[in-house]
XYZ file of N, CA and C in Angstrom:
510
model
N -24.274 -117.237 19.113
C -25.465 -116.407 19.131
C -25.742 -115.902 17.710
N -27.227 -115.677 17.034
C -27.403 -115.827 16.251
C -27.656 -113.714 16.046
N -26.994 -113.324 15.941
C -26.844 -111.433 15.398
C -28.043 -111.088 15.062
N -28.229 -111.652 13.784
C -29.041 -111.162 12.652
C -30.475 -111.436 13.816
N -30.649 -112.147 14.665
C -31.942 -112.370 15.158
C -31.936 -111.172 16.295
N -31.053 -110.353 16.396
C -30.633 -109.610 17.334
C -31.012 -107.946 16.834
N -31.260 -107.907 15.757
C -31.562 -106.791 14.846
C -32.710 -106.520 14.073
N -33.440 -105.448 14.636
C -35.043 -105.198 14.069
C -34.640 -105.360 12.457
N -35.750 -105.122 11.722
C -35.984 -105.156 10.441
C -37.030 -103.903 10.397
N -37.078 -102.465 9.640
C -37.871 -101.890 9.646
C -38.168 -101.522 8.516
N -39.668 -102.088 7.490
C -39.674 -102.143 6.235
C -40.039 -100.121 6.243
N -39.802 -99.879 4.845
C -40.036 -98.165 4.779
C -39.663 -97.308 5.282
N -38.516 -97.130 6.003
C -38.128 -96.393 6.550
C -36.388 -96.281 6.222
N -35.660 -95.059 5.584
C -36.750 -93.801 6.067
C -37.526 -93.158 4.557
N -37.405 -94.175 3.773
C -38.246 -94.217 2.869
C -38.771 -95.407 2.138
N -40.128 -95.416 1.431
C -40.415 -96.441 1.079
C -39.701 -97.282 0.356
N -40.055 -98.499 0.461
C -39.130 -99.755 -0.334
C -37.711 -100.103 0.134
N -37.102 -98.959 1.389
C -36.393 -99.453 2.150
C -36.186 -100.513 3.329
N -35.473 -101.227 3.537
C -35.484 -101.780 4.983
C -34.377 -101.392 5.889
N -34.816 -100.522 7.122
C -34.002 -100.246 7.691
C -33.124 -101.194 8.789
N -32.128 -101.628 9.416
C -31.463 -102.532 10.065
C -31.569 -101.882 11.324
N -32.240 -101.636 12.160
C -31.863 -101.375 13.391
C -31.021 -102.000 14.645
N -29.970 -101.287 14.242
C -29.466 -102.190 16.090
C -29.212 -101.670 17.098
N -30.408 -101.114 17.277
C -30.278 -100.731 18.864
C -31.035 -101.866 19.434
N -31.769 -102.393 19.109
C -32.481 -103.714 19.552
C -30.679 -104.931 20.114
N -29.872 -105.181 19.168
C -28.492 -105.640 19.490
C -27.688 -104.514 21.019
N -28.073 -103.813 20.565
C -27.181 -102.344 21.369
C -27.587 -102.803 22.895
N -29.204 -103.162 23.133
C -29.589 -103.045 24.634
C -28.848 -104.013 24.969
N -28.848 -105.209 24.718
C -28.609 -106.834 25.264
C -27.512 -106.867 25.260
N -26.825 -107.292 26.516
C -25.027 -106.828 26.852
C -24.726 -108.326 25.769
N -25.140 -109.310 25.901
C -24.277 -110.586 25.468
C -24.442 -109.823 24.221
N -25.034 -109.923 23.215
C -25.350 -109.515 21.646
C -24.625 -108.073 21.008
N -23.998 -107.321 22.240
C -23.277 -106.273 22.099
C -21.669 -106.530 22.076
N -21.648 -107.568 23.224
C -20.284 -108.017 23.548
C -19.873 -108.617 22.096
N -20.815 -110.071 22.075
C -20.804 -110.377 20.553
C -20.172 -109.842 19.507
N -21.130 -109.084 18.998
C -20.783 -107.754 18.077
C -19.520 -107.341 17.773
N -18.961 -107.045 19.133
C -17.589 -106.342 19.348
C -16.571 -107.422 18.949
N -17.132 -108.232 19.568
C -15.660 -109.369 19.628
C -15.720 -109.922 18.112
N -16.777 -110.415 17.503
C -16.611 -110.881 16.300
C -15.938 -109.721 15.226
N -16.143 -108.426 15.435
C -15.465 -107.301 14.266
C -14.258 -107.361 14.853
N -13.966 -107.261 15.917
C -12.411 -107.678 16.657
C -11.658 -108.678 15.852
N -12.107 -109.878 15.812
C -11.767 -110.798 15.642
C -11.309 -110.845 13.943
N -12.022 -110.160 13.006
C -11.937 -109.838 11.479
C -10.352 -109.109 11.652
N -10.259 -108.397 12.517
C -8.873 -107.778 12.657
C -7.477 -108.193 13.250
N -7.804 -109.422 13.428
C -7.020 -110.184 14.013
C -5.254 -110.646 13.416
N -4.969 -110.120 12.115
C -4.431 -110.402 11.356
C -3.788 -109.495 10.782
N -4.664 -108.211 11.117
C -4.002 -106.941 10.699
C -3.149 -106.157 11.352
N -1.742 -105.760 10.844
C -1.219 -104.923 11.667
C -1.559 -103.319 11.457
N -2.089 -102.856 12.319
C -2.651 -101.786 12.171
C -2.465 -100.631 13.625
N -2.452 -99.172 13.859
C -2.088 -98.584 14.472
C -2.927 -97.579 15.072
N -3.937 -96.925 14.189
C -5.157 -96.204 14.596
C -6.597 -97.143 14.364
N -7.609 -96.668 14.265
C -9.029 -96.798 14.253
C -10.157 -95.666 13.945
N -10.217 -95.271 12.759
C -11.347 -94.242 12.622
C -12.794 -95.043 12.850
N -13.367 -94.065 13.420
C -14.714 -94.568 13.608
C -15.887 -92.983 12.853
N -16.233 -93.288 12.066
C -17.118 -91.922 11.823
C -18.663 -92.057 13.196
N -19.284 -91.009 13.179
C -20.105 -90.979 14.638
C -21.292 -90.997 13.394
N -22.472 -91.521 14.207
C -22.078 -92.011 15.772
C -22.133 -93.510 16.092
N -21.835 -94.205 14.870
C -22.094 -95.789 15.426
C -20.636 -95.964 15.420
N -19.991 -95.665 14.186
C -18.556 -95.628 14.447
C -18.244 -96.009 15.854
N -18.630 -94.932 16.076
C -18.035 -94.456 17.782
C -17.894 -95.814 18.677
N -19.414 -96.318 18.231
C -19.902 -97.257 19.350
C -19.282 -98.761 18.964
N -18.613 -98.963 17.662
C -18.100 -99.967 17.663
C -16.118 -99.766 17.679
N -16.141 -98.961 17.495
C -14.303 -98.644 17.348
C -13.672 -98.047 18.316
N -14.601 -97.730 19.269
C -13.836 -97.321 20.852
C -13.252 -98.312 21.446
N -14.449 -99.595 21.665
C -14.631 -100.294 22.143
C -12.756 -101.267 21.678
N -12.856 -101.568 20.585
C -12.044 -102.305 19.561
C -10.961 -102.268 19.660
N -10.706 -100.248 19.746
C -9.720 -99.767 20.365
C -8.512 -99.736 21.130
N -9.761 -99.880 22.551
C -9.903 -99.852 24.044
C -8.687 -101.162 23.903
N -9.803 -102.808 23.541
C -9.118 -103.951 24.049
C -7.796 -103.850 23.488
N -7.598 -103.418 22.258
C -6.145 -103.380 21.144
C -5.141 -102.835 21.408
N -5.809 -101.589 22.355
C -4.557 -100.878 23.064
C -4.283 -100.014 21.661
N -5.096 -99.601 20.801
C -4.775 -98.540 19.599
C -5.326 -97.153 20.128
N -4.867 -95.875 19.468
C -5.310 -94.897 19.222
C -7.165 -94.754 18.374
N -7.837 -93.722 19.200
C -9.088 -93.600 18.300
C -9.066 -92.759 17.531
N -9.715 -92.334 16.316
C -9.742 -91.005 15.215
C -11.253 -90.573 15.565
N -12.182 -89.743 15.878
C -13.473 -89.728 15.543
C -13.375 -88.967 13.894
N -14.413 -89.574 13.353
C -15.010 -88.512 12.400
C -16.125 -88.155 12.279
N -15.948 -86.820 11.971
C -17.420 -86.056 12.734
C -18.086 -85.417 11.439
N -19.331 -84.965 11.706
C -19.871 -83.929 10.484
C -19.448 -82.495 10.933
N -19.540 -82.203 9.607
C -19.149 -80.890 9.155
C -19.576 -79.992 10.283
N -18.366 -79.180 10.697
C -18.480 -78.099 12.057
C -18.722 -78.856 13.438
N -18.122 -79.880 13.552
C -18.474 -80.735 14.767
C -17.125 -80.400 15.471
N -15.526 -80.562 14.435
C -13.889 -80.386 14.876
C -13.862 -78.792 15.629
N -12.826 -78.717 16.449
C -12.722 -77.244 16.897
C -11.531 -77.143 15.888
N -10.624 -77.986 16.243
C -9.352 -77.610 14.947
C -9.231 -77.071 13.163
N -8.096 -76.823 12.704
C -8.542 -77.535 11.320
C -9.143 -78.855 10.965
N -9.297 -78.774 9.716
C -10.081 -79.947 9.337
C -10.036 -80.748 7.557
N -10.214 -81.242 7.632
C -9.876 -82.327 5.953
C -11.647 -82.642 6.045
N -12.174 -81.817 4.974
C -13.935 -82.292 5.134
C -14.010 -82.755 3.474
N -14.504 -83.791 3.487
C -15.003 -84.392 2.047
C -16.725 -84.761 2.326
N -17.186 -84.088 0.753
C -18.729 -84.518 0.583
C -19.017 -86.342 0.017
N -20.157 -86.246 0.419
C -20.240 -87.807 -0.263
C -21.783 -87.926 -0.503
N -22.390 -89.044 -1.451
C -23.202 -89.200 -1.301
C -23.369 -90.345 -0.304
N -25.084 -90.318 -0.090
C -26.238 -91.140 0.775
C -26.968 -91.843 -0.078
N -27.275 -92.902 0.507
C -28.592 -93.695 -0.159
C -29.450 -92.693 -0.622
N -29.893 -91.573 0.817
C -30.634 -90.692 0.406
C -30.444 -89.258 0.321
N -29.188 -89.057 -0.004
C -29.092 -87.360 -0.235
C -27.468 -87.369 -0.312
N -26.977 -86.099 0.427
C -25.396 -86.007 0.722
C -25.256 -85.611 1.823
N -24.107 -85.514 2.288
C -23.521 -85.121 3.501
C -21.969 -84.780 3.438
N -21.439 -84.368 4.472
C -19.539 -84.415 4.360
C -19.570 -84.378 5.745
N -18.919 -85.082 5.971
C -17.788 -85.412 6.862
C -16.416 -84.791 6.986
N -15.731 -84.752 8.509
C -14.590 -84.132 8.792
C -13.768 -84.914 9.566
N -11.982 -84.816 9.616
C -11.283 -85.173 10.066
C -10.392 -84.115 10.953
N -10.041 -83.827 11.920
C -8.923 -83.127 12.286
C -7.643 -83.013 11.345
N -6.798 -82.034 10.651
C -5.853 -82.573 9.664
C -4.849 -83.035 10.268
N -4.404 -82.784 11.904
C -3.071 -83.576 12.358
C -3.691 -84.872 13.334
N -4.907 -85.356 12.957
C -5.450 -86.686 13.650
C -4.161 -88.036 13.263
N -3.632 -88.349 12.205
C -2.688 -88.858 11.453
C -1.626 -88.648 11.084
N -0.474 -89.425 11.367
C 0.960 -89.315 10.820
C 0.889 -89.718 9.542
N 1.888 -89.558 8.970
C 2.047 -89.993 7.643
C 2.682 -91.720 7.541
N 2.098 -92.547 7.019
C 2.687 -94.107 7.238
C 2.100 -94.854 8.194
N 0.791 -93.919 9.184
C 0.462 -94.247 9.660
C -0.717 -95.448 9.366
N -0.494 -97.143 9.986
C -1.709 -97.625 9.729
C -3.341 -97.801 9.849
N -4.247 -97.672 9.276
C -5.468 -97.539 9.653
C -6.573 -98.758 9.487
N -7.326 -98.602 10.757
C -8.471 -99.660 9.871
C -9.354 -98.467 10.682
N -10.702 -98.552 9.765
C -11.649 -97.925 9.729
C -13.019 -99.278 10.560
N -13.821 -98.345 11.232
C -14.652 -99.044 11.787
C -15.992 -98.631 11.671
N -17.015 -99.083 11.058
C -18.593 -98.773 11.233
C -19.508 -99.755 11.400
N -20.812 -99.696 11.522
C -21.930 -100.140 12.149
C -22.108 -100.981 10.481
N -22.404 -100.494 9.565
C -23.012 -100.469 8.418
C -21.943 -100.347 7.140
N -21.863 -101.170 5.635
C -22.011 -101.161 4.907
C -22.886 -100.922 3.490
N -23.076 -99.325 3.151
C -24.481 -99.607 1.981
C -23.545 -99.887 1.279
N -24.121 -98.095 0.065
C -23.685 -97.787 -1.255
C -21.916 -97.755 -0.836
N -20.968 -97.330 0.008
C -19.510 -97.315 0.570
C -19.473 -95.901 0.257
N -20.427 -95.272 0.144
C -19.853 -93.428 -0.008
C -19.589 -92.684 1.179
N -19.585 -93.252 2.604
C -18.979 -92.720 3.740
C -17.978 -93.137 3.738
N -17.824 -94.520 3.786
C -16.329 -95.066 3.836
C -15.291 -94.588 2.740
N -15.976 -94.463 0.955
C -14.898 -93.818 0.795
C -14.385 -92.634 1.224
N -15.643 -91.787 1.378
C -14.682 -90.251 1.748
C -13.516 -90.401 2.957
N -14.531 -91.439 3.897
C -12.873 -91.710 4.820
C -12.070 -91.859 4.512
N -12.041 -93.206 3.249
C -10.383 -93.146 2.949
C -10.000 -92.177 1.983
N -10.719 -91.556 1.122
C -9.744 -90.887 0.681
C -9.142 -89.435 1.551
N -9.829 -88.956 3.191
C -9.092 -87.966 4.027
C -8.480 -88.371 4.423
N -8.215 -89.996 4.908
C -6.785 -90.777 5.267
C -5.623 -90.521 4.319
N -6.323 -91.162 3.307
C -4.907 -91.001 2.369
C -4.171 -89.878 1.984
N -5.421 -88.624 2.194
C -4.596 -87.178 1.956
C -4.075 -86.925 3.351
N -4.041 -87.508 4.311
C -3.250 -87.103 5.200
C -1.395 -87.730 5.032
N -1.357 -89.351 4.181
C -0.702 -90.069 3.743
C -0.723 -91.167 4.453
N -1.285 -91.017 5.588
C -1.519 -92.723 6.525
C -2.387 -93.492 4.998
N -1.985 -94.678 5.296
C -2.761 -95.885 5.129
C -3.659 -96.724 5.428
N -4.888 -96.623 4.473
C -5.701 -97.662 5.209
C -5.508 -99.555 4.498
N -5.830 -99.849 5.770
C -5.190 -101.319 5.939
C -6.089 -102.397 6.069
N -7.686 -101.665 6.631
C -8.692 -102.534 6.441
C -10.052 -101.643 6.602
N -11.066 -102.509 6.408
C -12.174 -101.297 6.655
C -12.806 -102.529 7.641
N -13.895 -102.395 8.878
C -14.559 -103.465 9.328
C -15.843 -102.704 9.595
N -17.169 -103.717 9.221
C -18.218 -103.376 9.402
C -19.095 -104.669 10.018
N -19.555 -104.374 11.350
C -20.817 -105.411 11.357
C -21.910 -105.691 10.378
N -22.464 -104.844 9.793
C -23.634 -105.575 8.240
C -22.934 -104.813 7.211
N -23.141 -105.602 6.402
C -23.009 -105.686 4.776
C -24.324 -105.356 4.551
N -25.148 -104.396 3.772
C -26.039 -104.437 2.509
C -25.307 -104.717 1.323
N -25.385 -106.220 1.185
C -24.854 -106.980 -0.217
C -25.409 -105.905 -1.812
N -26.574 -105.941 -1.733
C -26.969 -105.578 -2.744
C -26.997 -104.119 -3.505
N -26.376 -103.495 -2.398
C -26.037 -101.680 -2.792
C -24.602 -101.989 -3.076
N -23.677 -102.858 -2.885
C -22.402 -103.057 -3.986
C -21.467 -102.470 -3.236
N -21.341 -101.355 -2.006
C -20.715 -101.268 -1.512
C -18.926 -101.627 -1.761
N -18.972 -102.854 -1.499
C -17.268 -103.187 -1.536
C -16.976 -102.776 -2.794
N -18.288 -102.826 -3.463
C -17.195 -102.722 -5.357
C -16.600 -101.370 -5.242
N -17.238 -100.333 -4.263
C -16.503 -99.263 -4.306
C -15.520 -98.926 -3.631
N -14.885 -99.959 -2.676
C -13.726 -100.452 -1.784
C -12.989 -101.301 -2.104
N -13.121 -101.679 -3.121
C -12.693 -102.812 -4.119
C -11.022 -103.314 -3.980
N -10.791 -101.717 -3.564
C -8.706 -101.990 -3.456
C -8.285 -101.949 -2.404
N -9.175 -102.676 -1.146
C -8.802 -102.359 0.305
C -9.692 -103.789 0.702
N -9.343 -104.085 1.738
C -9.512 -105.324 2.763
C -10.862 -104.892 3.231
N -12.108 -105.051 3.067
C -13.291 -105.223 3.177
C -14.207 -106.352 4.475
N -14.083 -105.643 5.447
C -14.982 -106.914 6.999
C -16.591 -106.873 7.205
N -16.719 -108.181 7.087
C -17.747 -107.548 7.632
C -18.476 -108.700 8.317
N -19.175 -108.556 9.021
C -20.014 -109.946 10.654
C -20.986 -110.389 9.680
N -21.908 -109.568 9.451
C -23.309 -109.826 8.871
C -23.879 -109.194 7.427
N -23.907 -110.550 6.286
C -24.171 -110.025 5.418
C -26.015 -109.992 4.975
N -26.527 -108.921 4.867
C -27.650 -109.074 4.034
C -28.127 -108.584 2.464
């Protein structure tokens, strides 16, 4: 099945000269979802690994799932004031602004392995802040997996020292 035909294209949004990737158009259609899952599954196939962060909310929707079949532990990561616990919150930038993100601080053992899971690849300024609240916890991350790549925001160069997945590059 062909993904990429599975995923709107929305020029300008959410600002001009952007194209946004929508996949909720992928999200409705069970085969193109299943898909989805199994092919980022499948990138992990090789890795020995022990948790799964997923930041929300696509995270969610691809690293539960991933999880689930793997028989691993899930991490959510949430925005800022989302945890009831303590928390490990790092800022980051956006294509279009900033944000921070939070971790629970005892979500992770120390040595513990990680692969990280999201919807999307841009600029990698979510993913790094993930890894670097992994690594201050002292777990390890072991891979990162993403269904799209935006090739041209460079992303991996800023993941550059970690195992980089991804289904669909544009």
């Amino acid at each position: 099945m062909d993904l990429k035909s599975k995923i709107r294209s929305i020029p300008d949004f959410p600002e001009k000269g952007v194209i946004f990737r929508d996949i909720t158009t992928l999200l409705k259609e069970s085969e193109a979802l299943q898909q989805a899952i199994e092919q980022m599954q499948h990138k992990l196939k090789d890795v020995d690994y022990d948790v799964i962060l997923g930041p929300e909310s696509r995270g969610f929707l691809f690293g539960m799932p991933i999880a689930y079949h793997q028989k691993k532990g899930f991490v959510p990561v949430r925005k800022k004031g989302k945890l009831p616990a303590e928390t490990i919150c790092k800022e980051y930038a956006l294509e279009y602004g900033t944000a921070a993100i939070e971790i629970h601080k005892d979500a992770l053992k120390k040595g513990q392995k990680v692969v990280i899971v999201d919807d999307l690849l841009a600029t990698g300024g979510t993913a790094k802040a993930i890894v670097e609240m992994v690594e201050e916890t002292g777990a390890e991350v072991v891979a990162l997996d993403f269904l799209i790549e935006l090739k041209d925001l460079k992303g991996r160069e800023v993941l550059k020292n970690y195992v980089v997945e991804s289904v669909l590059q544009y």
